[in-house]
PDB file of C-alpha atoms in Angstrom:
ATOM      1  CA  MET A   1       7.549  41.761 -30.575  1.00 57.00           C
ATOM      2  CA  ASP A   2       8.824  39.636 -28.069  1.00 77.00           C
ATOM      3  CA  LYS A   3       6.836  41.383 -25.332  1.00 86.00           C
ATOM      4  CA  GLU A   4       3.342  40.819 -27.532  1.00 89.00           C
ATOM      5  CA  LEU A   5       4.986  36.557 -27.675  1.00 87.00           C
ATOM      6  CA  PHE A   6       4.908  36.528 -24.354  1.00 89.00           C
ATOM      7  CA  PHE A   7       1.436  37.846 -23.603  1.00 90.00           C
ATOM      8  CA  ARG A   8       0.442  35.667 -26.284  1.00 90.00           C
ATOM      9  CA  ILE A   9       1.790  32.491 -24.445  1.00 89.00           C
ATOM     10  CA  ALA A  10       1.177  33.686 -21.218  1.00 89.00           C
ATOM     11  CA  GLU A  11      -3.146  33.780 -22.536  1.00 89.00           C
ATOM     12  CA  GLY A  12      -1.809  29.879 -23.341  1.00 87.00           C
ATOM     13  CA  GLU A  13      -1.609  30.162 -27.113  1.00 88.00           C
ATOM     14  CA  GLU A  14       0.219  27.280 -28.280  1.00 88.00           C
ATOM     15  CA  GLN A  15       0.789  28.968 -32.053  1.00 91.00           C
ATOM     16  CA  ALA A  16       2.307  31.205 -30.172  1.00 90.00           C
ATOM     17  CA  PHE A  17       4.922  28.854 -27.715  1.00 89.00           C
ATOM     18  CA  THR A  18       5.548  27.862 -31.609  1.00 90.00           C
ATOM     19  CA  GLN A  19       6.703  30.601 -33.052  1.00 92.00           C
ATOM     20  CA  PHE A  20       8.927  31.376 -29.606  1.00 90.00           C
ATOM     21  CA  PHE A  21      10.300  28.240 -29.768  1.00 89.00           C
ATOM     22  CA  ILE A  22      10.984  28.021 -33.673  1.00 91.00           C
ATOM     23  CA  GLN A  23      12.508  32.168 -33.135  1.00 92.00           C
ATOM     24  CA  TRP A  24      14.781  31.115 -30.182  1.00 92.00           C
ATOM     25  CA  ALA A  25      15.753  27.843 -30.269  1.00 91.00           C
ATOM     26  CA  THR A  26      18.621  27.289 -32.271  1.00 92.00           C
ATOM     27  CA  PRO A  27      20.318  31.494 -30.832  1.00 93.00           C
ATOM     28  CA  LEU A  28      19.896  30.263 -27.081  1.00 93.00           C
ATOM     29  CA  THR A  29      21.389  26.462 -27.875  1.00 92.00           C
ATOM     30  CA  HIS A  30      24.661  28.373 -29.490  1.00 93.00           C
ATOM     31  CA  TYR A  31      24.316  30.615 -26.283  1.00 92.00           C
ATOM     32  CA  ALA A  32      24.231  27.715 -23.966  1.00 91.00           C
ATOM     33  CA  ASN A  33      26.873  25.555 -25.769  1.00 90.00           C
ATOM     34  CA  LYS A  34      29.292  28.951 -25.807  1.00 92.00           C
ATOM     35  CA  ILE A  35      28.952  28.324 -22.070  1.00 89.00           C
ATOM     36  CA  LEU A  36      28.779  24.784 -21.527  1.00 87.00           C
ATOM     37  CA  ARG A  37      30.722  23.201 -24.730  1.00 88.00           C
ATOM     38  CA  ASN A  38      28.833  20.349 -24.854  1.00 86.00           C
ATOM     39  CA  ASP A  39      26.308  20.368 -27.758  1.00 88.00           C
ATOM     40  CA  GLN A  40      23.983  17.573 -25.566  1.00 88.00           C
ATOM     41  CA  ALA A  41      24.408  19.932 -22.494  1.00 87.00           C
ATOM     42  CA  ALA A  42      23.258  22.503 -24.277  1.00 89.00           C
ATOM     43  CA  ARG A  43      20.584  20.584 -25.592  1.00 90.00           C
ATOM     44  CA  ASP A  44      19.095  19.039 -22.450  1.00 88.00           C
ATOM     45  CA  VAL A  45      19.566  23.223 -21.295  1.00 89.00           C
ATOM     46  CA  MET A  46      17.041  24.672 -23.653  1.00 91.00           C
ATOM     47  CA  GLN A  47      15.041  21.401 -23.022  1.00 90.00           C
ATOM     48  CA  GLU A  48      14.484  22.514 -19.426  1.00 88.00           C
ATOM     49  CA  VAL A  49      13.894  26.544 -20.605  1.00 89.00           C
ATOM     50  CA  PHE A  50      11.564  25.699 -22.681  1.00 89.00           C
ATOM     51  CA  ILE A  51       9.389  23.708 -20.552  1.00 88.00           C
ATOM     52  CA  LYS A  52       9.809  25.919 -17.788  1.00 86.00           C
ATOM     53  CA  VAL A  53       8.726  28.976 -20.385  1.00 88.00           C
ATOM     54  CA  TRP A  54       5.460  27.040 -20.726  1.00 87.00           C
ATOM     55  CA  LEU A  55       4.807  25.866 -16.717  1.00 87.00           C
ATOM     56  CA  TYR A  56       5.581  29.648 -15.458  1.00 86.00           C
ATOM     57  CA  ARG A  57       3.885  31.451 -18.735  1.00 89.00           C
ATOM     58  CA  ASP A  58       1.499  33.354 -16.071  1.00 89.00           C
ATOM     59  CA  LYS A  59       4.556  35.282 -15.571  1.00 90.00           C
ATOM     60  CA  LEU A  60       6.273  36.639 -18.933  1.00 90.00           C
ATOM     61  CA  PRO A  61       3.724  39.585 -18.954  1.00 91.00           C
ATOM     62  CA  GLN A  62       6.264  40.683 -16.042  1.00 91.00           C
ATOM     63  CA  VAL A  63       8.970  40.737 -18.069  1.00 90.00           C
ATOM     64  CA  GLU A  64      10.019  44.135 -19.813  1.00 89.00           C
ATOM     65  CA  GLN A  65      12.918  42.725 -21.820  1.00 90.00           C
ATOM     66  CA  PRO A  66      12.399  39.229 -23.419  1.00 90.00           C
ATOM     67  CA  ALA A  67      16.047  38.877 -25.232  1.00 89.00           C
ATOM     68  CA  ALA A  68      17.940  40.143 -21.933  1.00 90.00           C
ATOM     69  CA  TRP A  69      15.736  37.672 -19.439  1.00 91.00           C
ATOM     70  CA  LEU A  70      15.908  34.501 -22.043  1.00 91.00           C
ATOM     71  CA  LYS A  71      20.098  34.828 -21.361  1.00 92.00           C
ATOM     72  CA  LYS A  72      19.875  35.313 -17.743  1.00 92.00           C
ATOM     73  CA  VAL A  73      17.436  32.690 -18.107  1.00 91.00           C
ATOM     74  CA  VAL A  74      19.770  29.875 -19.946  1.00 92.00           C
ATOM     75  CA  THR A  75      22.885  31.663 -18.303  1.00 92.00           C
ATOM     76  CA  ASN A  76      21.684  30.579 -14.633  1.00 90.00           C
ATOM     77  CA  GLN A  77      20.140  27.284 -15.601  1.00 90.00           C
ATOM     78  CA  CYS A  78      24.145  26.435 -17.836  1.00 88.00           C
ATOM     79  CA  LEU A  79      25.752  27.236 -14.374  1.00 88.00           C
ATOM     80  CA  LEU A  80      22.707  24.795 -12.435  1.00 86.00           C
ATOM     81  CA  ILE A  81      24.666  22.046 -14.903  1.00 85.00           C
ATOM     82  CA  LEU A  82      28.123  23.061 -14.342  1.00 84.00           C
ATOM     83  CA  ASP A  83      27.584  23.132 -10.831  1.00 83.00           C
ATOM     84  CA  LYS A  84      25.983  19.719 -10.698  1.00 82.00           C
ATOM     85  CA  ASN A  85      29.111  18.363 -12.755  1.00 78.00           C
ATOM     86  CA  ALA A  86      32.055  20.470 -10.391  1.00 78.00           C
ATOM     87  CA  ALA A  87      30.332  18.288  -7.382  1.00 74.00           C
ATOM     88  CA  GLN A  88      30.377  14.804  -9.355  1.00 74.00           C
ATOM     89  CA  ASP A  89      33.686  15.573 -10.566  1.00 72.00           C
ATOM     90  CA  LYS A  90      34.945  16.221  -6.648  1.00 74.00           C
ATOM     91  CA  ARG A  91      33.441  13.090  -5.607  1.00 72.00           C
ATOM     92  CA  LEU A  92      34.996  11.313  -8.479  1.00 70.00           C
ATOM     93  CA  ALA A  93      38.227  13.247  -7.482  1.00 73.00           C
ATOM     94  CA  ALA A  94      37.898  12.643  -4.078  1.00 69.00           C
ATOM     95  CA  LEU A  95      36.883   8.155  -4.830  1.00 70.00           C
ATOM     96  CA  ARG A  96      40.241   8.176  -6.566  1.00 69.00           C
ATOM     97  CA  LEU A  97      42.057   9.569  -3.486  1.00 69.00           C
ATOM     98  CA  ALA A  98      40.206   7.113  -1.711  1.00 63.00           C
ATOM     99  CA  GLN A  99      42.051   4.138  -3.190  1.00 60.00           C
ATOM    100  CA  PRO A 100      44.981   2.668  -1.930  1.00 55.00           C
ATOM    101  CA  SER A 101      48.374   2.531  -3.816  1.00 52.00           C
ATOM    102  CA  GLN A 102      50.272  -0.290  -5.253  1.00 48.00           C
ATOM    103  CA  GLN A 103      51.945  -0.242  -2.505  1.00 49.00           C
ATOM    104  CA  GLU A 104      49.492  -0.525   0.823  1.00 49.00           C
ATOM    105  CA  ASP A 105      47.280  -3.249   1.277  1.00 44.00           C
ATOM    106  CA  PRO A 106      44.285  -2.648  -0.564  1.00 46.00           C
ATOM    107  CA  LEU A 107      40.578  -2.402   1.185  1.00 43.00           C
ATOM    108  CA  PRO A 108      38.529  -4.374   0.116  1.00 49.00           C
ATOM    109  CA  ALA A 109      36.989  -4.528  -3.170  1.00 51.00           C
ATOM    110  CA  ILE A 110      33.643  -2.333  -2.846  1.00 52.00           C
ATOM    111  CA  ASP A 111      30.960  -3.580  -5.585  1.00 57.00           C
ATOM    112  CA  PHE A 112      28.961  -0.376  -6.374  1.00 63.00           C
ATOM    113  CA  ARG A 113      26.273  -2.644  -7.318  1.00 71.00           C
ATOM    114  CA  GLU A 114      25.593  -3.943  -3.996  1.00 72.00           C
ATOM    115  CA  ILE A 115      25.572   0.170  -2.532  1.00 71.00           C
ATOM    116  CA  ARG A 116      23.250   1.165  -5.365  1.00 75.00           C
ATOM    117  CA  GLN A 117      20.549  -1.721  -4.671  1.00 81.00           C
ATOM    118  CA  THR A 118      20.249  -1.769  -1.074  1.00 80.00           C
ATOM    119  CA  LEU A 119      20.289   2.330  -1.650  1.00 80.00           C
ATOM    120  CA  ASN A 120      17.665   2.004  -3.297  1.00 85.00           C
ATOM    121  CA  LYS A 121      15.914  -0.077  -1.206  1.00 88.00           C
ATOM    122  CA  VAL A 122      16.478   2.110   1.592  1.00 86.00           C
ATOM    123  CA  ILE A 123      14.587   4.974  -0.482  1.00 88.00           C
ATOM    124  CA  GLU A 124      11.928   3.302  -1.133  1.00 92.00           C
ATOM    125  CA  GLN A 125      11.337   2.670   2.065  1.00 91.00           C
ATOM    126  CA  LEU A 126      11.473   5.944   2.642  1.00 91.00           C
ATOM    127  CA  PRO A 127       8.201   8.017   3.384  1.00 93.00           C
ATOM    128  CA  GLN A 128       6.236   9.096   0.018  1.00 94.00           C
ATOM    129  CA  GLN A 129       6.725  12.348   0.709  1.00 94.00           C
ATOM    130  CA  ARG A 130      10.067  12.838   1.997  1.00 92.00           C
ATOM    131  CA  ARG A 131      10.853  10.116  -0.668  1.00 92.00           C
ATOM    132  CA  THR A 132       9.190  12.094  -3.999  1.00 94.00           C
ATOM    133  CA  ILE A 133      11.433  15.003  -2.550  1.00 93.00           C
ATOM    134  CA  TYR A 134      15.109  13.431  -2.448  1.00 89.00           C
ATOM    135  CA  ARG A 135      14.319  12.416  -6.043  1.00 89.00           C
ATOM    136  CA  MET A 136      13.472  15.318  -7.580  1.00 91.00           C
ATOM    137  CA  ASN A 137      16.492  16.718  -5.311  1.00 87.00           C
ATOM    138  CA  ARG A 138      19.141  14.152  -6.058  1.00 83.00           C
ATOM    139  CA  GLU A 139      17.769  13.040  -9.603  1.00 81.00           C
ATOM    140  CA  GLU A 140      16.193  15.812 -11.551  1.00 85.00           C
ATOM    141  CA  GLY A 141      18.646  18.068  -9.973  1.00 85.00           C
ATOM    142  CA  LYS A 142      15.771  20.553  -8.566  1.00 87.00           C
ATOM    143  CA  THR A 143      16.751  22.845  -6.005  1.00 90.00           C
ATOM    144  CA  THR A 144      14.984  22.998  -2.349  1.00 90.00           C
ATOM    145  CA  LYS A 145      13.472  25.644  -3.866  1.00 92.00           C
ATOM    146  CA  GLU A 146      11.964  24.614  -6.981  1.00 92.00           C
ATOM    147  CA  ILE A 147      10.728  21.471  -5.513  1.00 93.00           C
ATOM    148  CA  ALA A 148       9.250  23.875  -2.597  1.00 94.00           C
ATOM    149  CA  ASP A 149       7.130  25.549  -5.193  1.00 94.00           C
ATOM    150  CA  ASP A 150       6.113  22.126  -7.600  1.00 94.00           C
ATOM    151  CA  LEU A 151       4.600  20.615  -4.667  1.00 93.00           C
ATOM    152  CA  SER A 152       3.303  23.635  -2.858  1.00 94.00           C
ATOM    153  CA  LEU A 153       5.123  23.285   0.456  1.00 93.00           C
ATOM    154  CA  SER A 154       7.051  25.258   2.686  1.00 94.00           C
ATOM    155  CA  HIS A 155      10.879  25.812   1.207  1.00 91.00           C
ATOM    156  CA  GLY A 156      11.751  25.093   5.296  1.00 92.00           C
ATOM    157  CA  TYR A 157       9.892  21.853   5.775  1.00 94.00           C
ATOM    158  CA  VAL A 158      11.653  20.444   2.222  1.00 92.00           C
ATOM    159  CA  ARG A 159      15.023  21.689   3.231  1.00 92.00           C
ATOM    160  CA  ASN A 160      13.501  19.517   7.008  1.00 93.00           C
ATOM    161  CA  ALA A 161      12.348  16.301   4.675  1.00 92.00           C
ATOM    162  CA  LEU A 162      15.714  16.381   2.412  1.00 88.00           C
ATOM    163  CA  SER A 163      18.215  16.750   5.432  1.00 88.00           C
ATOM    164  CA  ALA A 164      16.146  14.178   7.850  1.00 90.00           C
ATOM    165  CA  ALA A 165      16.114  11.840   4.559  1.00 88.00           C
ATOM    166  CA  LEU A 166      19.659  12.140   4.370  1.00 84.00           C
ATOM    167  CA  ASP A 167      20.335  11.129   7.568  1.00 84.00           C
ATOM    168  CA  THR A 168      17.958   8.028   7.460  1.00 86.00           C
ATOM    169  CA  ILE A 169      19.891   7.287   4.252  1.00 80.00           C
ATOM    170  CA  ARG A 170      23.149   7.226   5.236  1.00 78.00           C
ATOM    171  CA  GLN A 171      22.311   5.491   8.837  1.00 79.00           C
ATOM    172  CA  GLU A 172      20.789   2.514   7.335  1.00 78.00           C
ATOM    173  CA  LEU A 173      23.472   2.345   4.388  1.00 73.00           C
ATOM    174  CA  ASN A 174      25.765   2.385   7.412  1.00 72.00           C
ATOM    175  CA  LEU A 175      24.003  -0.312   8.972  1.00 73.00           C
ATOM    176  CA  ARG A 176      23.576  -2.773   6.095  1.00 67.00           C
ATOM    177  CA  LEU A 177      27.093  -2.064   4.140  1.00 63.00           C
ATOM    178  CA  ASP A 178      30.586  -2.130   5.993  1.00 59.00           C
ATOM    179  CA  LEU A 179      31.962   1.053   4.436  1.00 54.00           C
ATOM    180  CA  PRO A 180      34.074   3.702   6.075  1.00 51.00           C
ATOM    181  CA  ILE A 181      32.354   6.485   6.531  1.00 48.00           C
ATOM    182  CA  PHE A 182      34.338   8.691   4.457  1.00 44.00           C
ATOM    183  CA  LEU A 183      32.594   7.040   1.616  1.00 48.00           C
ATOM    184  CA  LEU A 184      29.345   7.688   2.819  1.00 46.00           C
ATOM    185  CA  LEU A 185      29.562  10.817   3.136  1.00 45.00           C
ATOM    186  CA  LEU A 186      30.988  11.276  -1.195  1.00 45.00           C
ATOM    187  CA  LEU A 187      28.238   9.380  -2.056  1.00 48.00           C
ATOM    188  CA  PHE A 188      25.590  12.321  -1.070  1.00 47.00           C
TER     189      PHE A 188
END
């Protein structure tokens, strides 16, 4: 049944996709929620999964076991979210460690709004393709492989462009803001 549904979706049949959504949305959302333990994050994962299923529908006929494949796709998307959250938690913990205790002379207060505004200005000055690659990676959370596929570029080119964008951003922030280098590293 699911295999037949996958063939119909692969042919672009929107009614089949609607049927697929109705059939799988609730059980897969429950599965994602068991992994993430967060209703909103589980719904976000499911949105990504269904978008990817539609965008890559031409590959669906190659799937031999649809139920197992769907669980794997959901699991992988959940792991991406958990990795992203772990990285953010690590950055926050590092910032907390970097704050001086009450006995020490406090560093000048950091105005994160100023940093964000300066960062946005620097990003806007990047060449168009580097800016797009940076935003897809940092704001949309896409991997360099996904970006390469989306933009029809080589994976190596995307990695190099992202690295160059990050270098430019760090250098510009270092010139424009009087921040300790460890804080600049934490921002990325």
